[in-house]
Amino acid sequence: MNDTQGYAVFFFPQALEALGEAIRPYLLDGPAGMHVLCKEIDTGGAFTEMTLEGRTSDGRDLSLELMVPGSMVRMIVSAHGEASFGFGSRLARNATIAAAKSAAVPAAPGAPPVVAPEAEPAPAVPATPEPVIAAKKPE
């Protein structure tokens, strides 16, 4: 079975506007847009339930559940540990391949050209998410 590292949950722009400041502490910005990175997700009901790992202000681990109406979710992408995950620029990749092919010179007549390896795409989400820090209660 695949070792799932988590899920990137993308929202419709109208949903981000409607949720406002309440969703901002949980959002990460990446090449693919604003998203919430969560450890577990449940889409079985009217609400999409996301489980996030966080940390209190004194350093203790914390598990948070964030629930939003399912109609606000635009896309969910799972991140697996056995391969690189992310979205890369096709233009940059194609330019790297073209440059490598033009720089290839055969070592001897009839020998195949030496081609540089292809560049890997940049990850859409960080390898380890930043912990969510709970604010202290006012006294």
PDB file of C-alpha atoms in Angstrom:
ATOM      1  CA  MET A   1       0.000   0.000   0.000  1.00  0.00           C
ATOM      2  CA  ASN A   2       1.192   3.547  -0.714  1.00  0.00           C
ATOM      3  CA  ASP A   3       2.608   5.538   2.180  1.00  0.00           C
ATOM      4  CA  THR A   4       0.470   8.705   2.130  1.00  0.00           C
ATOM      5  CA  GLN A   5       2.212  11.793   3.481  1.00  0.00           C
ATOM      6  CA  GLY A   6      -0.865  14.006   3.462  1.00  0.00           C
ATOM      7  CA  TYR A   7      -3.268  15.950   1.317  1.00  0.00           C
ATOM      8  CA  ALA A   8      -3.255  19.397  -0.260  1.00  0.00           C
ATOM      9  CA  VAL A   9      -6.785  20.815  -0.237  1.00  0.00           C
ATOM     10  CA  PHE A  10      -7.479  23.643  -2.701  1.00  0.00           C
ATOM     11  CA  PHE A  11     -10.525  25.918  -2.363  1.00  0.00           C
ATOM     12  CA  PHE A  12     -12.591  27.959  -4.787  1.00  0.00           C
ATOM     13  CA  PRO A  13     -11.685  31.693  -4.676  1.00  0.00           C
ATOM     14  CA  GLN A  14     -15.218  32.529  -3.473  1.00  0.00           C
ATOM     15  CA  ALA A  15     -14.788  30.035  -0.613  1.00  0.00           C
ATOM     16  CA  LEU A  16     -11.539  31.687   0.527  1.00  0.00           C
ATOM     17  CA  GLU A  17     -13.289  35.044   0.423  1.00  0.00           C
ATOM     18  CA  ALA A  18     -16.292  33.721   2.407  1.00  0.00           C
ATOM     19  CA  LEU A  19     -14.082  32.011   5.027  1.00  0.00           C
ATOM     20  CA  GLY A  20     -11.987  35.165   5.349  1.00  0.00           C
ATOM     21  CA  GLU A  21      -9.583  35.522   8.262  1.00  0.00           C
ATOM     22  CA  ALA A  22     -10.771  32.274   9.875  1.00  0.00           C
ATOM     23  CA  ILE A  23      -8.989  30.124   7.242  1.00  0.00           C
ATOM     24  CA  ARG A  24      -5.844  32.289   6.842  1.00  0.00           C
ATOM     25  CA  PRO A  25      -3.741  30.688   9.642  1.00  0.00           C
ATOM     26  CA  TYR A  26      -4.104  27.271   7.978  1.00  0.00           C
ATOM     27  CA  LEU A  27      -3.315  28.298   4.385  1.00  0.00           C
ATOM     28  CA  LEU A  28      -0.006  27.673   2.640  1.00  0.00           C
ATOM     29  CA  ASP A  29       0.972  29.378  -0.600  1.00  0.00           C
ATOM     30  CA  GLY A  30       2.636  27.350  -3.327  1.00  0.00           C
ATOM     31  CA  PRO A  31       3.141  27.357  -7.101  1.00  0.00           C
ATOM     32  CA  ALA A  32      -0.312  25.777  -7.531  1.00  0.00           C
ATOM     33  CA  GLY A  33      -2.040  28.342  -5.279  1.00  0.00           C
ATOM     34  CA  MET A  34      -3.333  28.700  -1.739  1.00  0.00           C
ATOM     35  CA  HIS A  35      -4.106  25.382  -0.038  1.00  0.00           C
ATOM     36  CA  VAL A  36      -4.407  23.620   3.323  1.00  0.00           C
ATOM     37  CA  LEU A  37      -1.984  20.779   3.981  1.00  0.00           C
ATOM     38  CA  CYS A  38      -3.548  18.088   6.161  1.00  0.00           C
ATOM     39  CA  LYS A  39      -2.648  14.624   7.423  1.00  0.00           C
ATOM     40  CA  GLU A  40      -6.100  13.008   7.026  1.00  0.00           C
ATOM     41  CA  ILE A  41      -9.283  13.926   5.199  1.00  0.00           C
ATOM     42  CA  ASP A  42     -12.895  12.713   5.258  1.00  0.00           C
ATOM     43  CA  THR A  43     -15.216  13.715   2.424  1.00  0.00           C
ATOM     44  CA  GLY A  44     -18.079  11.413   3.438  1.00  0.00           C
ATOM     45  CA  GLY A  45     -20.590  14.001   4.612  1.00  0.00           C
ATOM     46  CA  ALA A  46     -21.796  17.504   3.836  1.00  0.00           C
ATOM     47  CA  PHE A  47     -18.572  18.847   5.366  1.00  0.00           C
ATOM     48  CA  THR A  48     -15.020  18.050   4.300  1.00  0.00           C
ATOM     49  CA  GLU A  49     -13.193  17.203   7.526  1.00  0.00           C
ATOM     50  CA  MET A  50      -9.427  17.799   7.564  1.00  0.00           C
ATOM     51  CA  THR A  51      -7.081  16.687  10.344  1.00  0.00           C
ATOM     52  CA  LEU A  52      -4.044  18.945  10.744  1.00  0.00           C
ATOM     53  CA  GLU A  53      -0.996  18.443  12.919  1.00  0.00           C
ATOM     54  CA  GLY A  54      -0.044  21.462  14.981  1.00  0.00           C
ATOM     55  CA  ARG A  55       1.888  22.611  17.994  1.00  0.00           C
ATOM     56  CA  THR A  56       0.849  24.711  20.982  1.00  0.00           C
ATOM     57  CA  SER A  57       2.774  27.836  21.964  1.00  0.00           C
ATOM     58  CA  ASP A  58       4.583  25.805  24.661  1.00  0.00           C
ATOM     59  CA  GLY A  59       5.721  23.128  22.146  1.00  0.00           C
ATOM     60  CA  ARG A  60       3.190  20.332  22.747  1.00  0.00           C
ATOM     61  CA  ASP A  61       1.844  18.437  19.711  1.00  0.00           C
ATOM     62  CA  LEU A  62      -1.758  19.165  18.830  1.00  0.00           C
ATOM     63  CA  SER A  63      -4.250  17.595  16.419  1.00  0.00           C
ATOM     64  CA  LEU A  64      -6.723  20.036  14.847  1.00  0.00           C
ATOM     65  CA  GLU A  65      -9.905  19.259  12.920  1.00  0.00           C
ATOM     66  CA  LEU A  66     -10.941  21.785  10.322  1.00  0.00           C
ATOM     67  CA  MET A  67     -14.380  21.332   8.733  1.00  0.00           C
ATOM     68  CA  VAL A  68     -15.691  23.280   5.733  1.00  0.00           C
ATOM     69  CA  PRO A  69     -18.718  22.718   3.494  1.00  0.00           C
ATOM     70  CA  GLY A  70     -17.817  20.234   0.753  1.00  0.00           C
ATOM     71  CA  SER A  71     -18.993  22.669  -1.936  1.00  0.00           C
ATOM     72  CA  MET A  72     -16.070  24.986  -1.066  1.00  0.00           C
ATOM     73  CA  VAL A  73     -13.398  22.426  -2.015  1.00  0.00           C
ATOM     74  CA  ARG A  74     -12.053  22.763  -5.539  1.00  0.00           C
ATOM     75  CA  MET A  75      -9.526  19.906  -5.557  1.00  0.00           C
ATOM     76  CA  ILE A  76      -7.750  17.471  -3.229  1.00  0.00           C
ATOM     77  CA  VAL A  77      -4.285  16.165  -4.102  1.00  0.00           C
ATOM     78  CA  SER A  78      -2.650  13.350  -2.154  1.00  0.00           C
ATOM     79  CA  ALA A  79       1.122  13.332  -1.575  1.00  0.00           C
ATOM     80  CA  HIS A  80       2.795   9.922  -1.595  1.00  0.00           C
ATOM     81  CA  GLY A  81       6.231   9.100  -0.194  1.00  0.00           C
ATOM     82  CA  GLU A  82       7.513   6.806  -2.960  1.00  0.00           C
ATOM     83  CA  ALA A  83       7.831   9.516  -5.641  1.00  0.00           C
ATOM     84  CA  SER A  84       8.379  13.229  -5.871  1.00  0.00           C
ATOM     85  CA  PHE A  85       5.207  15.276  -5.648  1.00  0.00           C
ATOM     86  CA  GLY A  86       4.591  18.605  -7.237  1.00  0.00           C
ATOM     87  CA  PHE A  87       3.773  20.724 -10.184  1.00  0.00           C
ATOM     88  CA  GLY A  88       6.579  21.904 -12.420  1.00  0.00           C
ATOM     89  CA  SER A  89       6.780  24.309 -15.288  1.00  0.00           C
ATOM     90  CA  ARG A  90       6.593  22.437 -18.578  1.00  0.00           C
ATOM     91  CA  LEU A  91       8.319  25.355 -20.318  1.00  0.00           C
ATOM     92  CA  ALA A  92      11.347  25.223 -18.010  1.00  0.00           C
ATOM     93  CA  ARG A  93      11.580  21.441 -18.356  1.00  0.00           C
ATOM     94  CA  ASN A  94      11.341  21.599 -22.165  1.00  0.00           C
ATOM     95  CA  ALA A  95      14.012  24.335 -22.273  1.00  0.00           C
ATOM     96  CA  THR A  96      16.342  22.184 -20.138  1.00  0.00           C
ATOM     97  CA  ILE A  97      15.829  19.180 -22.419  1.00  0.00           C
ATOM     98  CA  ALA A  98      16.407  21.265 -25.567  1.00  0.00           C
ATOM     99  CA  ALA A  99      19.595  22.789 -24.109  1.00  0.00           C
ATOM    100  CA  ALA A 100      20.884  19.344 -23.150  1.00  0.00           C
ATOM    101  CA  LYS A 101      20.196  17.957 -26.626  1.00  0.00           C
ATOM    102  CA  SER A 102      21.939  20.869 -28.372  1.00  0.00           C
ATOM    103  CA  ALA A 103      24.984  20.505 -26.087  1.00  0.00           C
ATOM    104  CA  ALA A 104      25.296  16.769 -26.723  1.00  0.00           C
ATOM    105  CA  VAL A 105      28.432  15.890 -28.700  1.00  0.00           C
ATOM    106  CA  PRO A 106      29.256  12.331 -29.783  1.00  0.00           C
ATOM    107  CA  ALA A 107      32.498  10.972 -28.317  1.00  0.00           C
ATOM    108  CA  ALA A 108      33.381   9.049 -31.471  1.00  0.00           C
ATOM    109  CA  PRO A 109      31.853   8.594 -34.915  1.00  0.00           C
ATOM    110  CA  GLY A 110      28.774   6.401 -34.596  1.00  0.00           C
ATOM    111  CA  ALA A 111      28.648   6.712 -30.763  1.00  0.00           C
ATOM    112  CA  PRO A 112      25.352   7.861 -29.197  1.00  0.00           C
ATOM    113  CA  PRO A 113      25.283  11.461 -27.887  1.00  0.00           C
ATOM    114  CA  VAL A 114      25.614  12.116 -24.153  1.00  0.00           C
ATOM    115  CA  VAL A 115      22.523  13.905 -22.829  1.00  0.00           C
ATOM    116  CA  ALA A 116      22.263  15.672 -19.458  1.00  0.00           C
ATOM    117  CA  PRO A 117      19.603  14.341 -17.059  1.00  0.00           C
ATOM    118  CA  GLU A 118      16.212  16.054 -17.011  1.00  0.00           C
ATOM    119  CA  ALA A 119      15.460  18.571 -14.269  1.00  0.00           C
ATOM    120  CA  GLU A 120      12.917  17.502 -11.633  1.00  0.00           C
ATOM    121  CA  PRO A 121       9.782  19.654 -11.125  1.00  0.00           C
ATOM    122  CA  ALA A 122       9.586  21.931  -8.112  1.00  0.00           C
ATOM    123  CA  PRO A 123       7.358  20.625  -5.287  1.00  0.00           C
ATOM    124  CA  ALA A 124       3.932  22.229  -4.890  1.00  0.00           C
ATOM    125  CA  VAL A 125       3.904  21.779  -1.141  1.00  0.00           C
ATOM    126  CA  PRO A 126       6.724  21.782   1.402  1.00  0.00           C
ATOM    127  CA  ALA A 127       8.179  18.422   2.441  1.00  0.00           C
ATOM    128  CA  THR A 128       7.185  19.035   6.052  1.00  0.00           C
ATOM    129  CA  PRO A 129       4.404  21.517   6.782  1.00  0.00           C
ATOM    130  CA  GLU A 130       4.973  24.359   9.179  1.00  0.00           C
ATOM    131  CA  PRO A 131       3.263  23.572  12.498  1.00  0.00           C
ATOM    132  CA  VAL A 132       0.157  25.520  13.416  1.00  0.00           C
ATOM    133  CA  ILE A 133       0.796  27.421  16.642  1.00  0.00           C
ATOM    134  CA  ALA A 134      -2.239  27.895  18.869  1.00  0.00           C
ATOM    135  CA  ALA A 135      -2.573  31.371  20.326  1.00  0.00           C
ATOM    136  CA  LYS A 136      -2.422  31.749  24.099  1.00  0.00           C
ATOM    137  CA  LYS A 137      -5.716  32.417  25.840  1.00  0.00           C
ATOM    138  CA  PRO A 138      -6.079  36.002  27.066  1.00  0.00           C
ATOM    139  CA  GLU A 139      -5.954  36.217  30.835  1.00  0.00           C
TER     140      GLU A 139
END
